[in-house]
Coordinates of C-alpha atoms in Angstrom, one line a residue:
M1 CA 0.3 -0.5 0.0
L2 CA 1.2 3.4 -0.8
V3 CA 1.7 6.0 1.8
T4 CA 0.7 9.8 1.0
F5 CA 3.3 12.3 1.4
A6 CA 1.3 15.6 1.2
A7 CA 3.2 16.2 4.3
L8 CA 6.6 15.9 2.6
V9 CA 7.0 19.0 1.0
P10 CA 8.3 21.7 2.7
T11 CA 11.0 18.4 4.5
A12 CA 12.2 17.5 1.2
L13 CA 12.7 21.5 0.3
A14 CA 14.8 21.7 3.8
A15 CA 16.9 18.8 2.8
W16 CA 17.3 19.9 -0.7
L17 CA 18.3 23.7 0.8
V18 CA 21.1 21.3 3.5
W19 CA 22.4 19.3 0.3
Q20 CA 22.8 22.8 -1.8
V21 CA 24.8 24.0 1.6
V22 CA 27.2 20.8 1.0
S23 CA 27.5 20.6 -2.7
G24 CA 26.8 24.7 -4.3
P25 CA 24.6 26.5 -6.3
G26 CA 23.1 24.7 -9.1
E27 CA 22.6 26.2 -12.6
S28 CA 19.7 28.3 -13.5
E29 CA 19.5 27.1 -17.0
P30 CA 18.9 24.2 -18.8
P31 CA 21.7 21.6 -19.3
K32 CA 23.2 20.8 -23.5
V33 CA 23.7 17.5 -23.6
L34 CA 27.6 16.8 -24.0
P35 CA 28.8 13.6 -25.5
A36 CA 31.9 11.8 -23.5
P37 CA 35.4 12.4 -23.9
G38 CA 36.9 11.2 -26.8
Q39 CA 33.3 9.8 -28.1
S40 CA 31.2 10.3 -31.0
S41 CA 27.7 12.4 -30.0
T42 CA 26.0 9.6 -31.5
V43 CA 23.9 6.9 -30.4
S44 CA 23.9 3.5 -32.7
P45 CA 21.3 0.6 -32.4
S46 CA 22.5 -2.8 -31.5
P47 CA 22.4 -5.4 -34.5
Q48 CA 21.7 -7.9 -31.7
D49 CA 18.6 -5.9 -30.0
G50 CA 17.8 -2.4 -31.6
T51 CA 18.8 -0.7 -28.3
A52 CA 22.3 1.4 -28.1
S53 CA 25.8 -0.1 -29.1
T54 CA 28.3 1.1 -26.5
S55 CA 29.0 5.1 -29.1
P56 CA 27.3 7.2 -26.8
A57 CA 24.2 10.0 -26.8
P58 CA 22.7 11.8 -29.4
S59 CA 21.8 15.4 -28.2
K60 CA 18.1 15.6 -26.5
S61 CA 16.5 18.6 -27.3
E62 CA 13.9 17.9 -25.1
E63 CA 11.2 15.1 -25.9
R64 CA 10.0 14.2 -27.3
S65 CA 7.1 13.8 -29.8
A66 CA 5.7 12.8 -33.0
S67 CA 2.7 14.2 -34.3
P68 CA 0.2 11.7 -35.4
S69 CA 0.4 9.1 -38.2
K70 CA -1.6 6.8 -39.7
S71 CA 0.5 4.0 -39.7
K72 CA 0.5 0.7 -37.4
A73 CA 2.8 2.7 -34.4
S74 CA 0.8 5.3 -34.1
K75 CA -2.6 3.5 -33.6
A76 CA -1.5 1.9 -30.2
S77 CA -1.5 5.4 -28.0
K78 CA -4.9 6.7 -29.5
A79 CA -7.7 4.7 -27.5
P80 CA -8.8 7.2 -24.6
A81 CA -8.2 5.5 -20.7
K82 CA -11.5 4.8 -18.9
P83 CA -12.0 5.2 -15.6
A84 CA -10.8 1.9 -13.1
G85 CA -13.8 0.2 -12.0
G86 CA -11.4 -1.6 -9.3
S87 CA -11.3 -1.0 -5.6
G88 CA -8.5 1.2 -4.2
P89 CA -7.7 4.8 -3.2
L90 CA -7.2 6.2 -6.8
R91 CA -10.4 4.6 -7.9
G92 CA -12.1 6.7 -10.7
K93 CA -8.7 9.0 -11.3
V94 CA -6.5 8.4 -14.0
V95 CA -3.4 8.4 -14.7
V96 CA -0.9 8.7 -18.4
I97 CA 2.3 8.3 -17.7
D98 CA 5.4 9.2 -20.8
P99 CA 7.9 7.2 -21.3
G100 CA 10.3 9.6 -22.8
H101 CA 11.5 8.8 -26.2
N102 CA 11.2 5.2 -28.1
P103 CA 13.5 2.5 -28.2
G104 CA 13.2 2.1 -32.2
N105 CA 13.4 5.8 -32.6
F106 CA 17.2 5.1 -33.6
Q107 CA 15.9 3.5 -36.9
H108 CA 13.4 6.4 -38.0
A109 CA 15.5 9.3 -38.3
S110 CA 13.3 11.4 -41.0
E111 CA 10.1 10.4 -38.8
I112 CA 11.4 12.4 -35.7
N113 CA 13.2 15.0 -37.5
R114 CA 10.3 16.1 -38.6
S115 CA 9.1 19.6 -37.4
V116 CA 5.6 20.0 -34.7
N117 CA 4.4 23.3 -33.6
V118 CA 4.7 23.2 -30.2
G119 CA 2.4 27.0 -30.1
N120 CA 5.1 29.1 -29.4
G121 CA 7.3 26.9 -32.2
S122 CA 8.2 24.0 -33.2
K123 CA 10.4 21.2 -32.1
E124 CA 11.4 17.9 -33.4
C125 CA 8.8 14.9 -33.6
D126 CA 10.5 13.4 -31.3
T127 CA 14.4 12.2 -30.4
T128 CA 16.4 9.3 -29.7
G129 CA 17.5 10.6 -26.1
T130 CA 20.7 9.8 -24.6
S131 CA 22.5 6.9 -23.1
T132 CA 25.1 5.9 -20.6
N133 CA 29.0 6.0 -21.6
A134 CA 28.2 1.9 -22.0
G135 CA 24.9 2.1 -23.9
Y136 CA 22.1 1.2 -21.8
T137 CA 19.6 3.9 -23.6
E138 CA 17.4 6.4 -21.5
A139 CA 14.7 4.8 -23.3
R140 CA 15.4 1.5 -22.5
F141 CA 15.1 3.4 -19.1
T142 CA 12.0 5.2 -18.9
L143 CA 9.8 2.2 -20.9
D144 CA 10.6 0.1 -17.4
V145 CA 10.6 2.6 -14.9
A146 CA 7.0 3.9 -16.5
K147 CA 5.8 -0.3 -16.4
R148 CA 6.9 -0.2 -13.5
M149 CA 4.6 3.0 -12.1
R150 CA 1.4 1.6 -13.6
T151 CA 2.1 -1.7 -11.9
T152 CA 2.3 0.2 -8.9
L153 CA -0.6 2.8 -9.5
E154 CA -3.0 -0.1 -10.6
R155 CA -2.7 -1.6 -6.9
Q156 CA -4.4 1.9 -5.9
G157 CA -7.2 1.6 -8.0
A158 CA -6.1 4.5 -10.5
T159 CA -7.0 3.8 -14.5
V160 CA -3.1 4.0 -16.1
Q161 CA -2.5 4.6 -19.6
L162 CA 0.8 4.9 -21.5
T163 CA 1.5 7.2 -24.4
Q164 CA 3.6 4.5 -25.7
D165 CA 4.6 0.9 -24.4
G166 CA 7.4 -0.9 -26.6
G167 CA 5.1 -1.8 -29.4
R168 CA 4.8 0.9 -31.7
A169 CA 8.6 1.4 -34.7
W170 CA 8.8 5.2 -33.1
G171 CA 7.4 8.0 -31.2
P172 CA 4.9 9.4 -30.6
C173 CA 5.5 13.2 -31.8
V174 CA 5.2 15.2 -28.8
D175 CA 2.5 17.1 -30.0
E176 CA 0.6 13.1 -29.7
R177 CA 1.6 12.6 -26.4
A178 CA 0.5 15.9 -25.1
R179 CA -3.3 15.0 -27.4
I180 CA -3.3 11.0 -25.3
G181 CA -3.2 13.1 -21.8
N182 CA -6.2 15.6 -23.2
S183 CA -8.1 12.6 -25.0
A184 CA -7.5 10.5 -21.7
K185 CA -9.1 13.5 -19.9
A186 CA -6.1 12.5 -17.8
D187 CA -6.3 13.6 -13.7
A188 CA -2.3 13.9 -13.9
V189 CA 0.4 13.8 -16.4
V190 CA 4.1 12.2 -16.3
S191 CA 6.3 12.2 -18.8
V192 CA 9.7 10.2 -17.7
H193 CA 13.4 10.9 -18.5
A194 CA 16.9 10.9 -17.1
D195 CA 19.3 13.4 -18.3
G196 CA 22.7 13.8 -20.4
S197 CA 24.7 16.6 -19.1
G198 CA 28.5 16.4 -18.3
E199 CA 30.0 14.5 -15.7
G200 CA 30.1 15.6 -12.7
N201 CA 26.4 17.0 -13.3
R202 CA 24.0 15.0 -11.1
G203 CA 20.7 14.4 -9.1
F204 CA 17.4 14.8 -10.1
H205 CA 14.8 17.5 -11.4
V206 CA 11.0 18.6 -12.1
I207 CA 10.2 20.3 -14.8
L208 CA 7.2 22.3 -14.7
P209 CA 5.6 24.1 -17.7
A210 CA 5.5 27.8 -17.9
S211 CA 3.1 30.0 -18.6
V212 CA 2.1 30.1 -22.0
R213 CA -0.3 31.4 -24.3
A214 CA 0.3 31.1 -28.2
G215 CA -1.5 29.4 -31.1
A216 CA -2.6 26.2 -30.1
A217 CA -1.0 26.1 -26.8
D218 CA -2.6 27.8 -23.2
T219 CA -1.4 26.5 -20.1
T220 CA -2.9 28.4 -17.9
P221 CA -5.3 26.7 -16.7
I222 CA -2.6 24.0 -15.8
V223 CA -0.1 25.7 -14.4
K224 CA -0.7 25.7 -10.7
P225 CA -1.9 22.1 -10.2
S226 CA 0.9 21.0 -12.5
R227 CA 3.3 22.8 -9.6
D228 CA 1.5 21.2 -6.8
L229 CA 2.0 17.9 -8.7
G230 CA 5.4 18.5 -9.3
E231 CA 6.5 19.5 -6.0
R232 CA 4.8 16.6 -4.7
I233 CA 6.6 14.2 -6.9
A234 CA 9.8 15.5 -6.2
G235 CA 9.4 15.2 -2.0
N236 CA 8.6 11.9 -2.5
Y237 CA 11.2 10.7 -5.2
L238 CA 13.7 12.6 -3.3
K239 CA 12.3 10.2 0.1
A240 CA 12.2 6.9 -1.6
T241 CA 15.6 7.1 -4.0
G242 CA 17.8 9.5 -1.8
Q243 CA 18.5 10.8 -5.1
A244 CA 20.0 14.4 -4.5
P245 CA 18.5 17.5 -6.5
S246 CA 20.5 18.5 -9.1
N247 CA 23.5 20.9 -9.0
Y248 CA 22.7 22.1 -12.1
V249 CA 19.6 22.9 -13.0
G250 CA 17.0 24.7 -10.4
G251 CA 19.4 26.3 -7.7
G252 CA 19.5 23.4 -5.2
T253 CA 15.3 23.0 -5.7
G254 CA 14.8 19.8 -8.2
L255 CA 12.4 22.0 -9.9
D256 CA 12.6 23.7 -13.4
T257 CA 9.9 25.9 -15.1
R258 CA 10.2 25.7 -19.1
S259 CA 8.1 27.3 -22.0
D260 CA 9.5 25.2 -24.5
L261 CA 8.7 21.5 -24.8
G262 CA 5.9 20.8 -26.9
G263 CA 4.5 17.8 -24.2
L264 CA 3.8 20.4 -21.2
N265 CA 2.6 23.1 -23.6
L266 CA 0.2 21.6 -25.3
S267 CA -1.3 19.7 -22.4
K268 CA -4.6 20.8 -20.9
V269 CA -4.6 18.5 -17.9
P270 CA -1.9 18.8 -15.1
K271 CA 1.5 17.6 -16.4
V272 CA 5.6 17.3 -15.6
F273 CA 8.6 15.8 -16.7
I274 CA 11.0 14.1 -14.4
E275 CA 14.6 14.1 -15.2
C276 CA 15.4 11.0 -13.1
G277 CA 19.2 11.7 -12.7
N278 CA 22.3 12.3 -15.4
M279 CA 23.0 9.1 -17.3
R280 CA 26.3 10.4 -18.6
D281 CA 27.6 11.0 -14.9
S282 CA 29.3 7.7 -13.2
Q283 CA 27.8 8.5 -9.8
D284 CA 24.1 8.9 -11.2
V285 CA 24.6 5.9 -14.0
G286 CA 25.5 3.6 -10.7
R287 CA 21.3 4.0 -9.6
L288 CA 20.0 4.5 -13.5
T289 CA 21.0 1.0 -14.2
S290 CA 19.8 -1.0 -11.3
G291 CA 16.8 -2.6 -11.5
A292 CA 16.4 -2.4 -7.6
W293 CA 16.7 1.0 -8.0
R294 CA 14.3 2.1 -10.8
Q295 CA 11.8 0.6 -8.3
K296 CA 12.4 2.9 -5.7
A297 CA 11.8 5.9 -8.9
A298 CA 9.2 4.1 -10.0
Q299 CA 7.6 4.4 -6.5
G300 CA 9.1 7.8 -5.4
I301 CA 7.2 8.9 -8.2
S302 CA 4.1 7.4 -7.8
E303 CA 3.6 8.3 -4.0
G304 CA 3.9 11.5 -5.6
I305 CA 1.3 11.1 -8.0
V306 CA -1.1 9.3 -5.3
S307 CA -0.2 12.5 -3.1
F308 CA -1.0 15.2 -5.6
L309 CA -4.9 13.1 -6.4
G310 CA -5.8 12.8 -2.7
G311 CA -5.4 8.6 -2.7

């Protein structure tokens, strides 16, 4: 049974301040992806399993997205979630989990590189994401954590939908990811990621939607509830995993507000991203590549969602 940690955030924030005194100030700007020294900036899929080889990490611009396609690949994500009929504190609640990227994106460069409108600009449909130096990809990480979250939340009675569960060839695009949450009338949406910054940059951060009103984007109604969701996730994630807030984004708070992510700009329901750690830092990698630790990550994010939904 999950425990609701509604009162955890103030404690967690106090812990962040203590940690920040030890580790120094973080940067306020989002990091750029840096390849490891002496290595190329492209990850090649392995011929055996379609995941990355030991050549690391392409730049991850954002997310992540894919506009709707008429191919079989896109049809799997279109059915809206229906309220759960099971018992539990989240009975009747709908949660959409968005595993960042897709393991198959490496083989579909033309599809994921095309531009989609995100309200106040345009972004790539999706990206390949980053990877560890040893070739463990962000797409594999996010899908694993998302499936663990689904199991945890369904046990609480929630109806859970993933934007992709590994059954489609690529994507979806960032605008489609937003539409999936909107169509489901989700009570909460969380997009799961891992960062690709440089060695020495470590820790997690939760990305909140900025106030954006442009084109199809109007985040005004979701800014406040999304912040509440993000703060609860940050506090519970810190408690469950022991992962410190980012020392390079968010000024030690573990929170970052952005206006350039289509998955947030186009959302009509409360939504946040979480960068669970940095896949390019040797200390964080030890956690991100551990199945036992990924279970803690899934638990912490899920407990934040439960707290937000009042379960």
